[in-house]
Every structure is written in structure tokens, then in C-alpha cells.
Amino acid sequence: MIPDRIKKMLLVALGLMPLVAWSACTPTGRSETPDTSLTTDSIQPTEASATSPILRDTVASERAFIVVSKRDLNLRVYDITSEGDTVLLAQFPVCLSKNKGNKQRRGDMRTPESPAGKPFKITQIQDASNWRHDFNDGRGNILAYGKWFLRLLTPGHSGIGIHGSTNNETSVPGRASEGCIRLRDADIITLKERYAYVGMPVIIKAEGQGLLDWEQRIFAQPR
């Protein structure tokens, strides 16, 4: 069980309790800022590696949220149960920006980091099946986004989202995107169909940041 103090910190950070304020690789090539929530640590995750998805046989509630790790190149889906416990539902490998660090300006090829206590949010879930992009690598204007584009509200930047990796699946996991979060094409479908919803909080950790304080407690629990 996670202590009440930690539960409340988590709920506040996710905007599920009062006291909280709450993109660059869309088809037009637009680009997209800041830190994470709660405390960090250098402990390595004890769950599956970045290349192995974890899937619970459950559908997320509207208290579910996403945490993206630049250090571990993964995206985790957590949910808060009716009893107030935080549980890990899924983990997927990701490809993030080719340049490290927090996004500062359009076109800098960096993935934005969410400010402490202010997660980003999914604002739209769009069918990206026919979306194309020119990576200026000689392949021309190619299909690039998989089935779905989960557009994020990232204040100060636009065009950032979570999407598939059509024609670029070997880049996952890795660092090769223009700022967006790439999943394998099959994984973006799973994420959309089982877990994602408009308004879902998304925490993107800073470079090198390890498990958050409450994550340490989850991974420390016997399985």
C-alpha cells in the first residue's frame, strides 16, 4: 500500500485533486517544454526492459496516466484504483528526440519535459493512417505515424504527440524523432484502444531522471 501522503501528492500532480495548474512532428513538420513531477531517483526499473511491453488484462479508468522516461526509453501506463493504489498497467519501448535535453524552440529536435506538478495532457486522438512526413533523408514524403496520433498539450510548443513508427520501426527504442514520442505501430493501437483518453495526463521526465518517488514504492512491492 502507498502511504496517503504519497497518494495525495500523486493526485495533485496529475490534476486529479485541486491545487494544480495544468507540439514537433505533425504531418507539416511542426515542432515543440519542462521537468517532471515528484521526486527522482537513480534506481533502475526492476520490471521488463525497454523492449518488452507489460500488459495487464484490464482497461484503464479515467484516472490512468502516462509516464515517459528518457533515460529508460519507455512509456508506462499507470492507473489509480478505487482503493487509491497506483498500479502499473503497461509498458512500451519508445523512440524519442534525436537531440537530448528539454525543448526550447521549434525545430530543435528535442522532446519537451513536463514541468514539476504540471503534466501535459492528451487533447486529441486522431486517425493518422494516411499522414505523411518528409524526414529529409531521401525517402520523400512517406507514411510515418501508424494508426493513431495522440496530440499533447505542451505549453509553449505545438505539434508534439505520441504516435506510431511506420517506415521507422527499427528506431524503437532509440533517439531519432524530431520531438514526438514514437511507439511501434502495434503498440500505438494497443495504447489507444486499451488505455488512452482525451484529457489523460502525460508526464515526460527530464534527461537522466530515474524512477519517481512513488514509482520506487511500486517497483519495491513484491510481485
CSV table of C-alpha atoms in Angstrom, one decimal:
chain,number,residue,atom,x,y,z
A,1,MET,CA,0.0,0.0,0.0
A,2,ILE,CA,1.2,3.5,-0.8
A,3,PRO,CA,1.1,6.0,2.1
A,4,ASP,CA,-1.8,8.5,2.0
A,5,ARG,CA,0.7,11.4,1.7
A,6,ILE,CA,2.2,10.0,-1.4
A,7,LYS,CA,-1.2,9.2,-2.9
A,8,LYS,CA,-2.3,12.8,-2.4
A,9,MET,CA,0.9,14.1,-3.9
A,10,LEU,CA,0.3,12.0,-6.9
A,11,LEU,CA,-3.3,13.0,-7.3
A,12,VAL,CA,-2.3,16.7,-7.0
A,13,ALA,CA,0.5,16.3,-9.5
A,14,LEU,CA,-1.9,14.7,-12.0
A,15,GLY,CA,-4.6,17.3,-11.6
A,16,LEU,CA,-7.0,14.9,-10.0
A,17,MET,CA,-7.1,16.9,-6.8
A,18,PRO,CA,-7.3,20.8,-6.6
A,19,LEU,CA,-4.1,22.8,-6.4
A,20,VAL,CA,-2.8,22.2,-9.8
A,21,ALA,CA,-2.4,24.3,-12.9
A,22,TRP,CA,-2.1,22.5,-15.8
A,23,SER,CA,3.7,20.3,-30.0
A,24,ALA,CA,7.2,18.8,-33.2
A,25,CYS,CA,6.4,16.3,-35.5
A,26,THR,CA,3.0,16.6,-37.0
A,27,PRO,CA,2.5,16.0,-40.7
A,28,THR,CA,3.5,19.6,-41.5
A,29,GLY,CA,6.8,19.1,-39.6
A,30,ARG,CA,5.9,21.5,-36.8
A,31,SER,CA,7.9,21.3,-33.7
A,32,GLU,CA,7.5,21.6,-29.6
A,33,THR,CA,8.8,22.3,-22.8
A,34,PRO,CA,9.9,21.2,-19.0
A,35,ASP,CA,10.7,18.8,-15.9
A,36,THR,CA,8.6,16.2,-14.3
A,37,SER,CA,6.6,15.8,-11.1
A,38,LEU,CA,7.5,14.5,-7.7
A,39,THR,CA,11.0,13.2,-6.7
A,40,THR,CA,13.6,11.4,-8.8
A,41,ASP,CA,16.0,8.6,-8.1
A,42,SER,CA,18.7,6.7,-9.9
A,43,ILE,CA,17.3,3.3,-9.2
A,44,GLN,CA,17.0,1.1,-12.3
A,45,PRO,CA,13.5,-0.3,-13.0
A,46,THR,CA,13.1,-3.9,-11.9
A,47,GLU,CA,10.3,-4.6,-14.4
A,48,ALA,CA,10.7,-5.6,-18.0
A,49,SER,CA,13.3,-3.9,-20.2
A,50,ALA,CA,12.5,-1.1,-22.7
A,51,THR,CA,12.0,-3.7,-25.4
A,52,SER,CA,9.4,-5.7,-23.6
A,53,PRO,CA,5.8,-4.5,-23.1
A,54,ILE,CA,4.0,-5.2,-19.9
A,55,LEU,CA,0.2,-5.7,-20.4
A,56,ARG,CA,-2.4,-6.2,-17.7
A,57,ASP,CA,-5.6,-7.8,-18.8
A,58,THR,CA,-7.6,-4.7,-18.0
A,59,VAL,CA,-8.8,-1.5,-19.5
A,60,ALA,CA,-7.7,1.8,-17.9
A,61,SER,CA,-10.0,4.1,-15.9
A,62,GLU,CA,-10.2,7.8,-16.4
A,63,ARG,CA,-7.6,8.2,-13.6
A,64,ALA,CA,-5.0,6.5,-15.7
A,65,PHE,CA,-1.9,8.4,-16.7
A,66,ILE,CA,1.3,8.1,-18.7
A,67,VAL,CA,4.9,8.4,-17.6
A,68,VAL,CA,7.6,8.7,-20.3
A,69,SER,CA,11.3,8.0,-19.3
A,70,LYS,CA,14.0,9.5,-21.5
A,71,ARG,CA,16.6,7.6,-19.5
A,72,ASP,CA,15.0,4.2,-20.0
A,73,LEU,CA,13.3,4.8,-23.3
A,74,ASN,CA,9.9,3.6,-22.3
A,75,LEU,CA,6.3,4.7,-21.8
A,76,ARG,CA,4.5,3.4,-18.8
A,77,VAL,CA,0.7,3.5,-18.2
A,78,TYR,CA,-0.4,3.7,-14.6
A,79,ASP,CA,-3.8,3.7,-13.1
A,80,ILE,CA,-5.2,4.7,-9.7
A,81,THR,CA,-7.6,2.1,-8.3
A,82,SER,CA,-10.8,2.8,-6.4
A,83,GLU,CA,-8.9,2.0,-3.2
A,84,GLY,CA,-6.4,4.7,-4.1
A,85,ASP,CA,-3.5,2.4,-5.0
A,86,THR,CA,-1.4,3.2,-8.1
A,87,VAL,CA,-0.8,0.2,-10.3
A,88,LEU,CA,1.3,-0.4,-13.5
A,89,LEU,CA,-0.9,-1.4,-16.4
A,90,ALA,CA,1.5,-1.4,-19.4
A,91,GLN,CA,5.0,-0.5,-20.6
A,92,PHE,CA,6.1,0.1,-24.2
A,93,PRO,CA,9.5,0.9,-25.7
A,94,VAL,CA,9.7,4.3,-27.3
A,95,CYS,CA,11.8,6.4,-29.7
A,96,LEU,CA,12.4,10.0,-28.5
A,97,SER,CA,14.1,13.0,-30.0
A,98,LYS,CA,17.4,12.7,-31.7
A,99,ASN,CA,18.8,15.6,-29.6
A,100,LYS,CA,18.8,15.4,-25.8
A,101,GLY,CA,17.6,18.0,-23.4
A,102,ASN,CA,14.4,19.9,-22.9
A,103,LYS,CA,12.7,21.5,-25.9
A,104,GLN,CA,13.4,25.2,-26.2
A,105,ARG,CA,12.2,26.2,-29.6
A,106,ARG,CA,10.6,24.9,-32.8
A,107,GLY,CA,12.9,22.7,-34.9
A,108,ASP,CA,15.4,21.9,-32.2
A,109,MET,CA,14.7,18.2,-32.4
A,110,ARG,CA,14.1,17.8,-28.6
A,111,THR,CA,11.3,16.2,-26.7
A,112,PRO,CA,9.7,18.5,-24.2
A,113,GLU,CA,9.7,17.7,-20.5
A,114,SER,CA,6.7,18.3,-18.3
A,115,PRO,CA,7.1,20.9,-15.5
A,116,ALA,CA,7.1,19.6,-12.0
A,117,GLY,CA,3.5,19.0,-10.9
A,118,LYS,CA,2.1,20.0,-14.3
A,119,PRO,CA,1.7,17.0,-16.6
A,120,PHE,CA,1.0,17.5,-20.2
A,121,LYS,CA,-2.4,16.3,-21.5
A,122,ILE,CA,-3.8,14.4,-24.4
A,123,THR,CA,-6.0,16.9,-26.3
A,124,GLN,CA,-6.9,14.9,-29.4
A,125,ILE,CA,-6.8,11.3,-30.6
A,126,GLN,CA,-6.6,11.5,-34.4
A,127,ASP,CA,-6.6,8.8,-37.1
A,128,ALA,CA,-3.1,9.2,-38.6
A,129,SER,CA,-3.3,6.2,-41.0
A,130,ASN,CA,-2.7,8.4,-44.1
A,131,TRP,CA,-0.4,11.0,-42.6
A,132,ARG,CA,2.9,11.5,-44.3
A,133,HIS,CA,6.2,13.2,-43.4
A,134,ASP,CA,9.4,14.1,-45.2
A,135,PHE,CA,12.4,13.3,-43.0
A,136,ASN,CA,14.8,14.9,-45.5
A,137,ASP,CA,16.6,11.6,-45.7
A,138,GLY,CA,16.0,10.9,-49.4
A,139,ARG,CA,12.9,8.7,-48.9
A,140,GLY,CA,10.5,11.5,-49.7
A,141,ASN,CA,7.0,12.2,-48.2
A,142,ILE,CA,6.3,8.8,-46.6
A,143,LEU,CA,3.7,7.3,-44.3
A,144,ALA,CA,5.2,7.8,-40.8
A,145,TYR,CA,2.7,7.8,-37.9
A,146,GLY,CA,1.0,4.5,-37.6
A,147,LYS,CA,-2.7,4.3,-36.9
A,148,TRP,CA,-3.1,6.9,-34.2
A,149,PHE,CA,-1.7,10.3,-33.2
A,150,LEU,CA,-2.3,11.3,-29.6
A,151,ARG,CA,-1.8,15.0,-29.6
A,152,LEU,CA,-0.4,16.6,-26.5
A,153,LEU,CA,-0.9,20.0,-24.9
A,154,THR,CA,2.7,21.1,-24.3
A,155,PRO,CA,2.5,24.8,-23.3
A,156,GLY,CA,5.0,26.9,-25.3
A,157,HIS,CA,5.2,24.4,-28.2
A,158,SER,CA,2.9,22.8,-30.7
A,159,GLY,CA,2.7,19.6,-32.8
A,160,ILE,CA,4.0,17.2,-30.2
A,161,GLY,CA,2.3,13.8,-29.9
A,162,ILE,CA,2.5,10.1,-29.3
A,163,HIS,CA,2.3,8.1,-32.5
A,164,GLY,CA,3.4,5.0,-34.4
A,165,SER,CA,6.6,4.5,-36.4
A,166,THR,CA,5.5,3.4,-39.8
A,167,ASN,CA,8.6,3.0,-42.0
A,168,ASN,CA,10.8,3.7,-38.9
A,169,GLU,CA,10.1,0.8,-36.6
A,170,THR,CA,13.7,-0.1,-36.2
A,171,SER,CA,14.2,3.3,-34.4
A,172,VAL,CA,12.2,2.0,-31.4
A,173,PRO,CA,13.7,2.0,-28.8
A,174,GLY,CA,16.1,4.8,-29.6
A,175,ARG,CA,16.7,8.5,-30.2
A,176,ALA,CA,15.7,9.5,-33.7
A,177,SER,CA,12.5,11.5,-33.7
A,178,GLU,CA,12.0,15.2,-34.3
A,179,GLY,CA,10.5,15.7,-30.8
A,180,CYS,CA,7.5,13.4,-30.7
A,181,ILE,CA,7.2,10.0,-28.9
A,182,ARG,CA,7.2,7.1,-31.3
A,183,LEU,CA,5.8,3.7,-30.4
A,184,ARG,CA,5.8,0.6,-32.6
A,185,ASP,CA,2.7,0.6,-34.8
A,186,ALA,CA,1.1,-2.3,-32.9
A,187,ASP,CA,1.8,-0.6,-29.6
A,188,ILE,CA,0.1,2.7,-30.5
A,189,ILE,CA,-3.0,0.7,-31.4
A,190,THR,CA,-2.9,-1.1,-28.0
A,191,LEU,CA,-2.3,2.2,-26.2
A,192,LYS,CA,-5.2,3.9,-27.9
A,193,GLU,CA,-7.7,1.0,-27.6
A,194,ARG,CA,-6.9,0.0,-24.0
A,195,TYR,CA,-5.6,3.0,-22.2
A,196,ALA,CA,-5.6,6.4,-23.8
A,197,TYR,CA,-8.4,9.0,-23.5
A,198,VAL,CA,-8.7,12.8,-24.1
A,199,GLY,CA,-7.6,14.6,-21.0
A,200,MET,CA,-5.1,11.9,-20.0
A,201,PRO,CA,-2.1,13.3,-18.0
A,202,VAL,CA,1.3,12.6,-19.6
A,203,ILE,CA,4.5,13.1,-17.5
A,204,ILE,CA,7.7,13.3,-19.6
A,205,LYS,CA,10.7,13.0,-17.3
A,206,ALA,CA,13.9,15.0,-17.7
A,207,GLU,CA,17.1,13.5,-19.2
A,208,GLY,CA,18.7,11.0,-16.9
A,209,GLN,CA,15.8,11.1,-14.4
A,210,GLY,CA,15.1,7.8,-12.8
A,211,LEU,CA,12.0,6.4,-11.0
A,212,LEU,CA,9.8,9.0,-9.3
A,213,ASP,CA,9.4,8.7,-5.6
A,214,TRP,CA,6.0,6.9,-5.8
A,215,GLU,CA,7.3,4.7,-8.7
A,216,GLN,CA,10.0,3.4,-6.4
A,217,ARG,CA,7.4,2.2,-3.9
A,218,ILE,CA,5.5,0.4,-6.7
A,219,PHE,CA,8.6,-1.4,-8.0
A,220,ALA,CA,9.7,-2.3,-4.5
A,221,GLN,CA,6.5,-4.2,-3.8
A,222,PRO,CA,6.7,-8.0,-4.0
A,223,ARG,CA,5.1,-9.4,-7.1
